[in-house]
Amino acid sequence: MHFATKRTARSRLLLITAGVAASAIALAGCSGGTTGGTEASGDKTTIRFLYATGDETWNSVVDSVVSAFNEQSDTTEVKLDPLPAGSDYATALKTVDATGNWPAVVDMRDTLTYVNAGKLAGIPEEVTDLLEPDAFAAAEDGNVYTVPYSALNGELGMNIIYNKDYFEEHDLEVPETYDDFIDLLKAIKDNGDVPLATAAAEVWPSDQLWKQLAAPVFAEYSDKGGFWNAAAAGDASMEDLRTPLEELKSIVDQYVLPGWQSTADAQTTTLLVNDQAVMATSSAGLGRLMDINKVDPDFNAGLFIVPDEDGKINVLKNSVVGDTAGGLAISAQAADDENEYASAVEFLKYFYSVDAANLMEKNGWISPNILKSDDVKRNDSIPGAEDFFGLLENPNLVWYENAPSFSTFSSVNTFFRQSRIEMQDGQTTIDETITKVQAELEAQVAAAG
C-alpha cells in the first residue's frame, strides 16, 4: 500500500458510471463514480464517497460538507456515491466487494467482516488526532479502520416524535413507564385518532420501535458481552426476546397507522405534520425535528424514548470498534493509489474540522466528537431540541452494550428484520419467527467459526 501524500496530475481517464441502476454492477458503481475508482479532473484527484441514504438530514449533511470541501480544496474533488433509499446497505457493500469497485471513502457497515478480508485501509494519526480519544479505537492489529460520522450519543436518536400541542390539548403526558406508554396509546385511540406511524418500506426502519421495546432484555446482557454474543455462545436464545416480540405485535396490530409496510422512513414526517398520526417512530434524532420544522415551522414537536416497566430509559451505547461500529472508512483499494489515499485523508481531515462541524450542526446533525468541540456552534434553535439534550441529563438513562463480535452478524440482523416484518404483517407467528431466526443465528455463528 502507498500512503504518500504527494500529488501528480492523472494522465489516465477512467470510465464514468452514468448513474445508479438496479443491477448489481451498477449498484457498485453508483452515481458520479468511476469504474476504476479515480479520474483526473485537471490537477485534482477525484474520489468517490459511498454513503447510505434514506435519512434526509444525513443526506443534507453529506451534500453540504462535500460541497464545502470541494470548494476549498485545490487537490481533491469528492463525488457523492449515494445508495438509493430502500436498498439494503449490507447487501450493497457485498456487491461493491464482489465487483471490486470500492469507493475511496465508505460509510461503513459490517466493519469486522471487511477488516478481516483486507478490504479496508488503516486511518492515519493525522485524522485520528483531530478526535477525542474515546471516539475511536484500534482493531486487534493496531490499526484504526473507522472514525465516527456523528457524536457518540448512542441510540438516543432511536425515539418517538410526538405532537406536543395534541398532548396539551388532551391532557396527555410523556410516559414514565412502559405501562404509561400503553395507556398513552389507548388514550389516543379512544380519542378517535391514530396513535403511531411507523415505516417498513425499507428494512432498517423496522428497528425504530423494536429496539426501544427490546432494550430492557438487551440491557440485561450488557455486562456479558451483549445479547448477541451471549446468544452466539449459547447463554441466551431468541426465546428470551419473546416478550418484546409479543409487545411489538400487539402495538402494531392495535395502534399503528395502516400502510406501514409501504411507508418510507422519511414519509413519517409528513404523516405527523398532516395529523394522520399523533406520534411517529424515528432514528434521526435532531434530524427528524429539523425535517419537521422545515415542513411546518409552526408544528410543536417533542420526543421521548419508550421506558421500561421500571421507568429506566435503556439506550444502546455506541461501539467504536467491531462489526457493529459504524463510521467512515478508507478502502484498501484506494490505499493502493497514493493520490486516492491522500485525497481520502484530506477529506476526512476536513470532515473533522470546526467548519465541517458547524455545517453539520446547522443541518440538524450532532457533529462528531472532535478535540475542538468547544469551538463548534451548537444548533439549539430546533423545536424539540431541548427534549433530545434533556435525555442526556435524565437520571433514568441507562447505557448498555450489545456489540456482536461474530463476523456474520449482519446476515443474522437482516434476516431478523425481515422476519419481524413478516411477523408483524401476520405472515408468520411469533413461534415460527423465534424458531427460524434461532436456526439462522446458529447457522451464521457456525459459518463465522
Short mmCIF file of C-alpha atoms in Angstrom, two decimals:
data_model
loop_
_atom_site.label_atom_id
_atom_site.label_comp_id
_atom_site.label_asym_id
_atom_site.label_seq_id
_atom_site.Cartn_x
_atom_site.Cartn_y
_atom_site.Cartn_z
CA MET A 1 0.00 0.00 0.00
CA HIS A 2 1.16 3.53 -0.72
CA PHE A 3 0.39 6.11 1.95
CA ALA A 4 2.35 9.01 0.43
CA THR A 5 0.67 12.40 0.13
CA LYS A 6 2.33 13.90 -2.94
CA ARG A 7 0.14 14.92 -5.88
CA THR A 8 0.61 14.31 -9.59
CA ALA A 9 -1.73 15.05 -12.46
CA ARG A 10 -3.54 11.94 -13.60
CA SER A 11 -2.86 11.03 -17.21
CA ARG A 12 -5.34 8.23 -17.48
CA LEU A 13 -9.10 8.88 -17.71
CA LEU A 14 -11.30 6.11 -16.42
CA LEU A 15 -14.85 5.36 -17.48
CA ILE A 16 -17.51 7.29 -15.59
CA THR A 17 -20.55 5.43 -14.38
CA ALA A 18 -23.58 7.33 -15.61
CA GLY A 19 -25.83 6.81 -12.60
CA VAL A 20 -27.35 4.43 -10.14
CA ALA A 21 -29.01 1.41 -11.72
CA ALA A 22 -30.81 -1.51 -10.26
CA SER A 23 -28.35 -4.13 -11.40
CA ALA A 24 -25.58 -5.40 -9.15
CA ILE A 25 -22.79 -3.94 -11.24
CA ALA A 26 -24.43 -0.53 -11.42
CA LEU A 27 -25.05 -0.57 -7.68
CA ALA A 28 -21.35 -0.99 -7.14
CA GLY A 29 -20.55 1.91 -9.43
CA CYS A 30 -23.37 4.20 -8.28
CA SER A 31 -23.80 7.81 -9.28
CA GLY A 32 -20.91 10.07 -10.08
CA GLY A 33 -18.40 7.25 -9.75
CA THR A 34 -15.78 5.68 -11.97
CA THR A 35 -15.30 2.05 -12.79
CA GLY A 36 -11.65 2.15 -11.74
CA GLY A 37 -12.07 4.33 -8.66
CA THR A 38 -10.29 7.56 -9.64
CA GLU A 39 -10.47 10.00 -12.50
CA ALA A 40 -8.45 13.08 -13.38
CA SER A 41 -10.11 16.47 -13.07
CA GLY A 42 -7.47 18.96 -14.16
CA ASP A 43 -4.92 18.86 -11.36
CA LYS A 44 -7.42 17.36 -8.95
CA THR A 45 -7.86 13.75 -7.92
CA THR A 46 -11.49 12.63 -7.95
CA ILE A 47 -12.62 10.13 -5.33
CA ARG A 48 -15.99 8.59 -4.52
CA PHE A 49 -17.83 8.68 -1.19
CA LEU A 50 -20.35 5.86 -0.78
CA TYR A 51 -23.00 6.54 1.86
CA ALA A 52 -26.38 5.31 2.98
CA THR A 53 -29.37 7.48 2.11
CA GLY A 54 -32.92 7.48 3.42
CA ASP A 55 -32.37 9.90 6.29
CA GLU A 56 -32.97 13.37 4.85
CA THR A 57 -30.84 15.07 7.49
CA TRP A 58 -27.83 12.85 6.81
CA ASN A 59 -28.34 13.40 3.08
CA SER A 60 -28.23 17.18 3.52
CA VAL A 61 -25.22 16.94 5.84
CA VAL A 62 -23.24 14.89 3.33
CA ASP A 63 -24.17 17.20 0.47
CA SER A 64 -23.26 20.35 2.43
CA VAL A 65 -19.95 19.05 3.76
CA VAL A 66 -18.82 17.61 0.42
CA SER A 67 -19.78 20.78 -1.45
CA ALA A 68 -17.90 22.95 1.04
CA PHE A 69 -14.87 20.66 0.90
CA ASN A 70 -14.77 20.69 -2.90
CA GLU A 71 -14.92 24.48 -2.97
CA GLN A 72 -11.87 24.89 -0.73
CA SER A 73 -9.69 22.01 -1.96
CA ASP A 74 -7.07 22.60 -4.66
CA THR A 75 -6.20 18.91 -4.94
CA THR A 76 -9.33 16.81 -4.49
CA GLU A 77 -12.89 16.55 -5.75
CA VAL A 78 -15.27 14.23 -3.89
CA LYS A 79 -18.09 12.69 -5.91
CA LEU A 80 -21.15 11.56 -3.97
CA ASP A 81 -21.99 7.90 -4.40
CA PRO A 82 -25.40 7.56 -2.70
CA LEU A 83 -27.10 4.24 -2.19
CA PRO A 84 -30.76 4.55 -3.25
CA ALA A 85 -33.25 4.76 -0.40
CA GLY A 86 -34.81 1.40 0.32
CA SER A 87 -31.70 -0.57 -0.61
CA ASP A 88 -30.09 -2.83 1.95
CA TYR A 89 -26.69 -1.31 2.69
CA ALA A 90 -25.04 -4.54 3.81
CA THR A 91 -26.07 -6.24 0.58
CA ALA A 92 -24.83 -3.27 -1.46
CA LEU A 93 -21.41 -3.50 0.19
CA LYS A 94 -21.23 -7.15 -0.74
CA THR A 95 -21.97 -6.17 -4.33
CA VAL A 96 -19.28 -3.49 -4.24
CA ASP A 97 -16.82 -6.07 -2.96
CA ALA A 98 -17.86 -8.71 -5.50
CA THR A 99 -17.31 -6.29 -8.39
CA GLY A 100 -14.04 -4.96 -6.99
CA ASN A 101 -15.24 -1.38 -7.33
CA TRP A 102 -14.62 0.14 -3.92
CA PRO A 103 -15.03 3.89 -3.39
CA ALA A 104 -12.24 5.71 -1.57
CA VAL A 105 -14.41 6.72 1.40
CA VAL A 106 -17.16 4.42 2.69
CA ASP A 107 -19.96 4.97 5.18
CA MET A 108 -19.14 1.60 6.70
CA ARG A 109 -21.25 -1.35 7.84
CA ASP A 110 -20.12 -4.84 8.90
CA THR A 111 -16.69 -3.45 9.63
CA LEU A 112 -15.09 -6.53 11.12
CA THR A 113 -16.03 -8.63 8.11
CA TYR A 114 -14.20 -6.32 5.72
CA VAL A 115 -11.25 -5.71 8.05
CA ASN A 116 -10.67 -9.47 8.22
CA ALA A 117 -10.96 -9.66 4.43
CA GLY A 118 -8.32 -6.95 3.99
CA LYS A 119 -10.74 -4.55 2.26
CA LEU A 120 -10.11 -1.51 4.48
CA ALA A 121 -7.02 0.62 4.99
CA GLY A 122 -5.73 1.97 8.27
CA ILE A 123 -6.72 5.55 9.05
CA PRO A 124 -3.62 7.63 9.89
CA GLU A 125 -2.97 9.64 13.05
CA GLU A 126 -3.29 12.93 11.17
CA VAL A 127 -7.03 12.11 11.09
CA THR A 128 -7.49 10.43 14.48
CA ASP A 129 -5.50 13.18 16.22
CA LEU A 130 -8.44 15.51 15.43
CA LEU A 131 -10.83 13.37 17.50
CA GLU A 132 -11.35 12.85 21.20
CA PRO A 133 -9.50 9.67 22.29
CA ASP A 134 -12.69 7.77 23.17
CA ALA A 135 -14.29 8.49 19.78
CA PHE A 136 -12.33 5.72 18.03
CA ALA A 137 -10.43 2.54 18.80
CA ALA A 138 -7.87 0.31 17.18
CA ALA A 139 -8.63 -3.19 15.93
CA GLU A 140 -6.66 -6.20 17.12
CA ASP A 141 -3.92 -5.50 14.57
CA GLY A 142 -3.40 -2.00 15.98
CA ASN A 143 -4.96 -0.10 13.07
CA VAL A 144 -7.96 2.23 13.27
CA TYR A 145 -10.41 1.37 10.48
CA THR A 146 -13.45 3.55 11.19
CA VAL A 147 -13.94 7.05 12.51
CA PRO A 148 -17.35 8.39 13.64
CA TYR A 149 -19.76 10.30 11.42
CA SER A 150 -21.74 11.61 14.41
CA ALA A 151 -21.46 12.25 18.14
CA LEU A 152 -21.20 9.31 20.49
CA ASN A 153 -24.70 9.69 21.86
CA GLY A 154 -25.54 6.05 21.36
CA GLU A 155 -29.01 5.38 20.01
CA LEU A 156 -30.63 8.42 21.62
CA GLY A 157 -31.83 9.11 18.10
CA MET A 158 -33.99 5.98 18.27
CA ASN A 159 -37.09 7.57 19.74
CA ILE A 160 -40.73 8.59 19.42
CA ILE A 161 -41.55 12.01 17.95
CA TYR A 162 -44.89 13.44 19.08
CA ASN A 163 -47.26 16.38 18.69
CA LYS A 164 -46.88 18.48 21.84
CA ASP A 165 -49.94 20.59 21.09
CA TYR A 166 -52.10 17.46 20.86
CA PHE A 167 -50.73 16.22 24.19
CA GLU A 168 -51.51 19.57 25.83
CA GLU A 169 -54.99 19.75 24.30
CA HIS A 170 -55.89 16.27 25.54
CA ASP A 171 -54.04 16.49 28.87
CA LEU A 172 -51.57 13.73 27.93
CA GLU A 173 -48.08 13.32 29.35
CA VAL A 174 -44.82 11.75 28.22
CA PRO A 175 -44.81 8.18 29.60
CA GLU A 176 -42.62 7.44 32.60
CA THR A 177 -43.03 3.63 32.45
CA TYR A 178 -43.87 1.08 29.77
CA ASP A 179 -47.41 0.73 31.16
CA ASP A 180 -47.76 4.50 30.82
CA PHE A 181 -46.79 4.17 27.15
CA ILE A 182 -49.50 1.57 26.52
CA ASP A 183 -52.04 3.73 28.37
CA LEU A 184 -51.00 6.66 26.17
CA LEU A 185 -51.61 4.64 23.01
CA LYS A 186 -55.01 3.60 24.31
CA ALA A 187 -55.97 7.18 25.24
CA ILE A 188 -55.13 8.50 21.78
CA LYS A 189 -57.07 5.68 20.12
CA ASP A 190 -60.04 6.34 22.42
CA ASN A 191 -59.99 9.94 21.15
CA GLY A 192 -60.61 8.56 17.66
CA ASP A 193 -57.08 9.32 16.46
CA VAL A 194 -54.20 7.15 15.22
CA PRO A 195 -51.54 6.90 17.95
CA LEU A 196 -48.44 5.93 15.98
CA ALA A 197 -46.92 5.93 12.50
CA THR A 198 -44.06 3.55 11.66
CA ALA A 199 -42.20 2.63 8.49
CA ALA A 200 -41.02 -0.59 6.87
CA ALA A 201 -40.77 0.15 3.14
CA GLU A 202 -37.05 0.00 3.81
CA VAL A 203 -35.99 -2.84 6.07
CA TRP A 204 -33.88 -0.90 8.56
CA PRO A 205 -36.60 1.43 9.99
CA SER A 206 -38.22 -1.68 11.47
CA ASP A 207 -35.60 -1.29 14.23
CA GLN A 208 -37.02 2.03 15.40
CA LEU A 209 -39.82 0.70 17.57
CA TRP A 210 -38.38 -2.77 18.08
CA LYS A 211 -35.14 -1.64 19.69
CA GLN A 212 -36.97 0.53 22.22
CA LEU A 213 -39.15 -2.44 23.20
CA ALA A 214 -36.28 -4.95 23.27
CA ALA A 215 -33.86 -2.63 25.11
CA PRO A 216 -34.72 -3.97 28.60
CA VAL A 217 -33.80 -7.50 27.54
CA PHE A 218 -30.68 -6.37 25.71
CA ALA A 219 -29.60 -4.34 28.74
CA GLU A 220 -29.69 -7.47 30.92
CA TYR A 221 -26.78 -8.86 28.89
CA SER A 222 -24.69 -5.68 28.78
CA ASP A 223 -22.12 -6.99 31.27
CA LYS A 224 -21.97 -10.35 29.47
CA GLY A 225 -20.72 -9.00 26.16
CA GLY A 226 -24.18 -8.12 24.89
CA PHE A 227 -27.20 -10.22 23.99
CA TRP A 228 -25.99 -11.37 20.58
CA ASN A 229 -22.62 -12.55 21.87
CA ALA A 230 -24.39 -14.39 24.70
CA ALA A 231 -26.74 -15.97 22.15
CA ALA A 232 -23.78 -16.98 19.97
CA ALA A 233 -22.20 -18.67 22.99
CA GLY A 234 -25.45 -20.47 23.86
CA ASP A 235 -26.02 -18.43 27.03
CA ALA A 236 -29.10 -16.72 25.56
CA SER A 237 -31.56 -17.51 22.78
CA MET A 238 -34.25 -15.95 20.63
CA GLU A 239 -36.78 -17.27 23.14
CA ASP A 240 -35.53 -14.57 25.51
CA LEU A 241 -36.95 -12.00 23.09
CA ARG A 242 -40.46 -13.44 23.11
CA THR A 243 -41.93 -10.73 25.38
CA PRO A 244 -40.76 -7.73 23.31
CA LEU A 245 -41.83 -9.55 20.14
CA GLU A 246 -45.30 -10.02 21.63
CA GLU A 247 -45.36 -6.34 22.63
CA LEU A 248 -44.32 -5.31 19.13
CA LYS A 249 -47.02 -7.42 17.52
CA SER A 250 -49.70 -6.10 19.88
CA ILE A 251 -48.78 -2.44 19.33
CA VAL A 252 -48.66 -2.79 15.55
CA ASP A 253 -51.99 -4.61 15.43
CA GLN A 254 -53.84 -2.11 17.60
CA TYR A 255 -52.20 1.29 17.41
CA VAL A 256 -50.10 1.74 14.26
CA LEU A 257 -51.31 3.60 11.17
CA PRO A 258 -52.18 1.07 8.42
CA GLY A 259 -49.87 1.04 5.43
CA TRP A 260 -46.68 0.92 7.47
CA GLN A 261 -45.40 -1.91 5.23
CA SER A 262 -45.08 0.50 2.28
CA THR A 263 -44.20 3.64 4.25
CA ALA A 264 -40.67 5.01 3.81
CA ASP A 265 -38.95 6.39 6.89
CA ALA A 266 -38.91 9.97 5.57
CA GLN A 267 -42.68 9.82 4.99
CA THR A 268 -43.43 9.65 8.70
CA THR A 269 -42.64 13.38 8.94
CA THR A 270 -45.50 14.14 6.53
CA LEU A 271 -47.85 11.76 8.35
CA LEU A 272 -47.13 13.50 11.63
CA VAL A 273 -47.39 17.06 10.36
CA ASN A 274 -50.63 16.28 8.49
CA ASP A 275 -52.21 14.91 11.69
CA GLN A 276 -52.52 11.41 10.30
CA ALA A 277 -50.87 10.17 13.48
CA VAL A 278 -50.09 11.77 16.83
CA MET A 279 -46.67 10.11 17.17
CA ALA A 280 -44.09 8.61 14.83
CA THR A 281 -41.04 6.41 15.22
CA SER A 282 -37.66 7.83 14.29
CA SER A 283 -33.95 7.08 14.32
CA ALA A 284 -32.86 10.52 13.11
CA GLY A 285 -32.67 12.29 16.46
CA LEU A 286 -32.44 16.05 15.99
CA GLY A 287 -32.59 15.49 12.25
CA ARG A 288 -36.22 14.43 12.36
CA LEU A 289 -37.07 17.51 14.39
CA MET A 290 -35.27 19.60 11.77
CA ASP A 291 -37.22 17.89 8.96
CA ILE A 292 -40.50 18.60 10.71
CA ASN A 293 -39.57 22.24 11.24
CA LYS A 294 -38.77 22.63 7.54
CA VAL A 295 -42.12 21.19 6.52
CA ASP A 296 -44.14 23.10 9.11
CA PRO A 297 -42.33 25.75 11.21
CA ASP A 298 -45.37 26.02 13.47
CA PHE A 299 -45.51 22.33 14.37
CA ASN A 300 -44.71 21.87 18.06
CA ALA A 301 -42.70 18.64 18.14
CA GLY A 302 -41.23 16.76 21.04
CA LEU A 303 -39.59 13.40 21.56
CA PHE A 304 -39.17 10.66 24.14
CA ILE A 305 -37.82 7.11 24.36
CA VAL A 306 -40.12 4.29 25.40
CA PRO A 307 -39.17 3.46 29.01
CA ASP A 308 -39.10 0.01 30.56
CA GLU A 309 -41.55 -1.21 33.21
CA ASP A 310 -39.37 0.29 35.97
CA GLY A 311 -39.02 3.66 34.26
CA LYS A 312 -35.45 3.18 33.06
CA ILE A 313 -34.53 4.57 29.64
CA ASN A 314 -32.23 1.92 28.20
CA VAL A 315 -30.10 3.23 25.36
CA LEU A 316 -27.54 1.32 23.32
CA LYS A 317 -24.05 2.74 23.68
CA ASN A 318 -22.04 3.35 20.52
CA SER A 319 -19.39 0.80 19.71
CA VAL A 320 -16.25 2.35 18.27
CA VAL A 321 -14.71 -0.94 17.18
CA GLY A 322 -16.07 -4.27 15.98
CA ASP A 323 -18.63 -5.39 13.44
CA THR A 324 -21.37 -3.04 14.60
CA ALA A 325 -19.12 0.03 14.69
CA GLY A 326 -20.48 2.34 12.04
CA GLY A 327 -18.29 5.10 10.73
CA LEU A 328 -16.28 6.38 7.83
CA ALA A 329 -13.55 4.19 6.40
CA ILE A 330 -10.94 4.27 3.65
CA SER A 331 -10.92 1.32 1.29
CA ALA A 332 -7.80 -0.76 0.74
CA GLN A 333 -8.36 -0.30 -2.99
CA ALA A 334 -7.95 3.45 -2.56
CA ALA A 335 -4.83 2.89 -0.48
CA ASP A 336 -3.20 1.16 -3.45
CA ASP A 337 -3.21 4.54 -5.22
CA GLU A 338 -1.20 7.23 -3.43
CA ASN A 339 -3.34 10.03 -4.86
CA GLU A 340 -6.61 8.42 -3.86
CA TYR A 341 -5.40 7.66 -0.35
CA ALA A 342 -4.06 11.17 0.12
CA SER A 343 -7.35 12.63 -1.11
CA ALA A 344 -9.36 10.40 1.22
CA VAL A 345 -7.23 11.51 4.16
CA GLU A 346 -7.61 15.15 3.11
CA PHE A 347 -11.39 14.79 3.03
CA LEU A 348 -11.54 13.12 6.45
CA LYS A 349 -9.37 15.85 7.94
CA TYR A 350 -11.89 18.40 6.67
CA PHE A 351 -14.78 16.26 7.94
CA TYR A 352 -13.37 16.62 11.46
CA SER A 353 -12.76 20.35 11.24
CA VAL A 354 -14.70 23.04 13.09
CA ASP A 355 -16.02 24.36 9.77
CA ALA A 356 -17.49 20.98 8.86
CA ALA A 357 -18.89 20.51 12.37
CA ASN A 358 -20.68 23.85 12.16
CA LEU A 359 -22.22 22.83 8.83
CA MET A 360 -23.44 19.58 10.35
CA GLU A 361 -24.97 21.32 13.35
CA LYS A 362 -26.65 23.87 11.09
CA ASN A 363 -28.29 20.99 9.20
CA GLY A 364 -29.60 19.39 12.39
CA TRP A 365 -26.85 16.80 12.84
CA ILE A 366 -24.87 16.23 16.03
CA SER A 367 -21.29 16.56 14.85
CA PRO A 368 -18.59 14.03 15.80
CA ASN A 369 -16.58 14.35 18.99
CA ILE A 370 -13.66 16.47 17.76
CA LEU A 371 -11.00 17.89 20.04
CA LYS A 372 -12.05 21.42 19.16
CA SER A 373 -15.68 20.80 20.12
CA ASP A 374 -15.69 23.94 22.29
CA ASP A 375 -15.40 25.97 19.09
CA VAL A 376 -18.45 24.34 17.50
CA LYS A 377 -21.69 26.32 17.36
CA ARG A 378 -24.47 24.01 18.57
CA ASN A 379 -27.89 24.28 16.98
CA ASP A 380 -30.37 24.77 19.82
CA SER A 381 -32.95 26.54 17.66
CA ILE A 382 -34.78 23.40 16.52
CA PRO A 383 -38.19 23.00 18.20
CA GLY A 384 -37.97 19.95 20.48
CA ALA A 385 -34.17 20.01 20.72
CA GLU A 386 -34.41 20.54 24.48
CA ASP A 387 -36.07 17.12 24.75
CA PHE A 388 -33.18 15.44 22.95
CA PHE A 389 -30.47 17.09 25.04
CA GLY A 390 -32.58 16.54 28.14
CA LEU A 391 -32.32 12.79 27.63
CA LEU A 392 -28.57 13.04 28.15
CA GLU A 393 -29.22 14.51 31.60
CA ASN A 394 -32.11 12.21 32.51
CA PRO A 395 -31.32 10.36 35.79
CA ASN A 396 -33.14 7.28 34.46
CA LEU A 397 -30.87 6.97 31.43
CA VAL A 398 -29.03 3.63 31.40
CA TRP A 399 -26.35 2.95 28.80
CA TYR A 400 -25.94 -0.67 27.71
CA GLU A 401 -23.73 -2.51 25.24
CA ASN A 402 -24.77 -5.04 22.62
CA ALA A 403 -21.96 -5.26 20.07
CA PRO A 404 -21.80 -8.66 18.29
CA SER A 405 -18.28 -9.95 17.76
CA PHE A 406 -19.03 -12.69 15.22
CA SER A 407 -18.41 -11.57 11.65
CA THR A 408 -21.67 -12.88 10.18
CA PHE A 409 -23.98 -10.89 12.45
CA SER A 410 -25.08 -8.63 9.59
CA SER A 411 -26.70 -11.62 7.91
CA VAL A 412 -28.49 -12.52 11.14
CA ASN A 413 -29.62 -8.92 11.60
CA THR A 414 -31.03 -8.61 8.09
CA PHE A 415 -32.80 -11.96 8.42
CA PHE A 416 -34.23 -10.95 11.80
CA ARG A 417 -35.51 -7.62 10.48
CA GLN A 418 -37.25 -9.30 7.56
CA SER A 419 -38.68 -11.99 9.82
CA ARG A 420 -40.04 -9.41 12.26
CA ILE A 421 -41.79 -7.56 9.43
CA GLU A 422 -43.39 -10.81 8.28
CA MET A 423 -44.49 -11.50 11.86
CA GLN A 424 -45.92 -8.00 12.29
CA ASP A 425 -47.75 -8.40 8.99
CA GLY A 426 -49.34 -11.67 10.09
CA GLN A 427 -47.49 -13.84 7.58
CA THR A 428 -45.86 -15.86 10.35
CA THR A 429 -46.47 -16.47 14.04
CA ILE A 430 -44.20 -15.43 16.88
CA ASP A 431 -43.30 -19.09 17.47
CA GLU A 432 -42.32 -19.52 13.83
CA THR A 433 -40.29 -16.33 13.91
CA ILE A 434 -38.36 -17.37 17.02
CA THR A 435 -37.67 -20.83 15.60
CA LYS A 436 -36.41 -19.74 12.19
CA VAL A 437 -34.33 -16.82 13.48
CA GLN A 438 -32.72 -19.09 16.09
CA ALA A 439 -31.82 -21.54 13.32
CA GLU A 440 -30.38 -18.73 11.22
CA LEU A 441 -28.40 -17.43 14.20
CA GLU A 442 -26.87 -20.84 14.84
CA ALA A 443 -26.03 -21.31 11.17
CA GLN A 444 -24.35 -17.92 10.91
CA VAL A 445 -22.39 -18.39 14.16
CA ALA A 446 -21.14 -21.70 12.79
CA ALA A 447 -20.23 -20.05 9.49
CA ALA A 448 -18.25 -17.39 11.34
CA GLY A 449 -16.19 -20.08 13.00
#
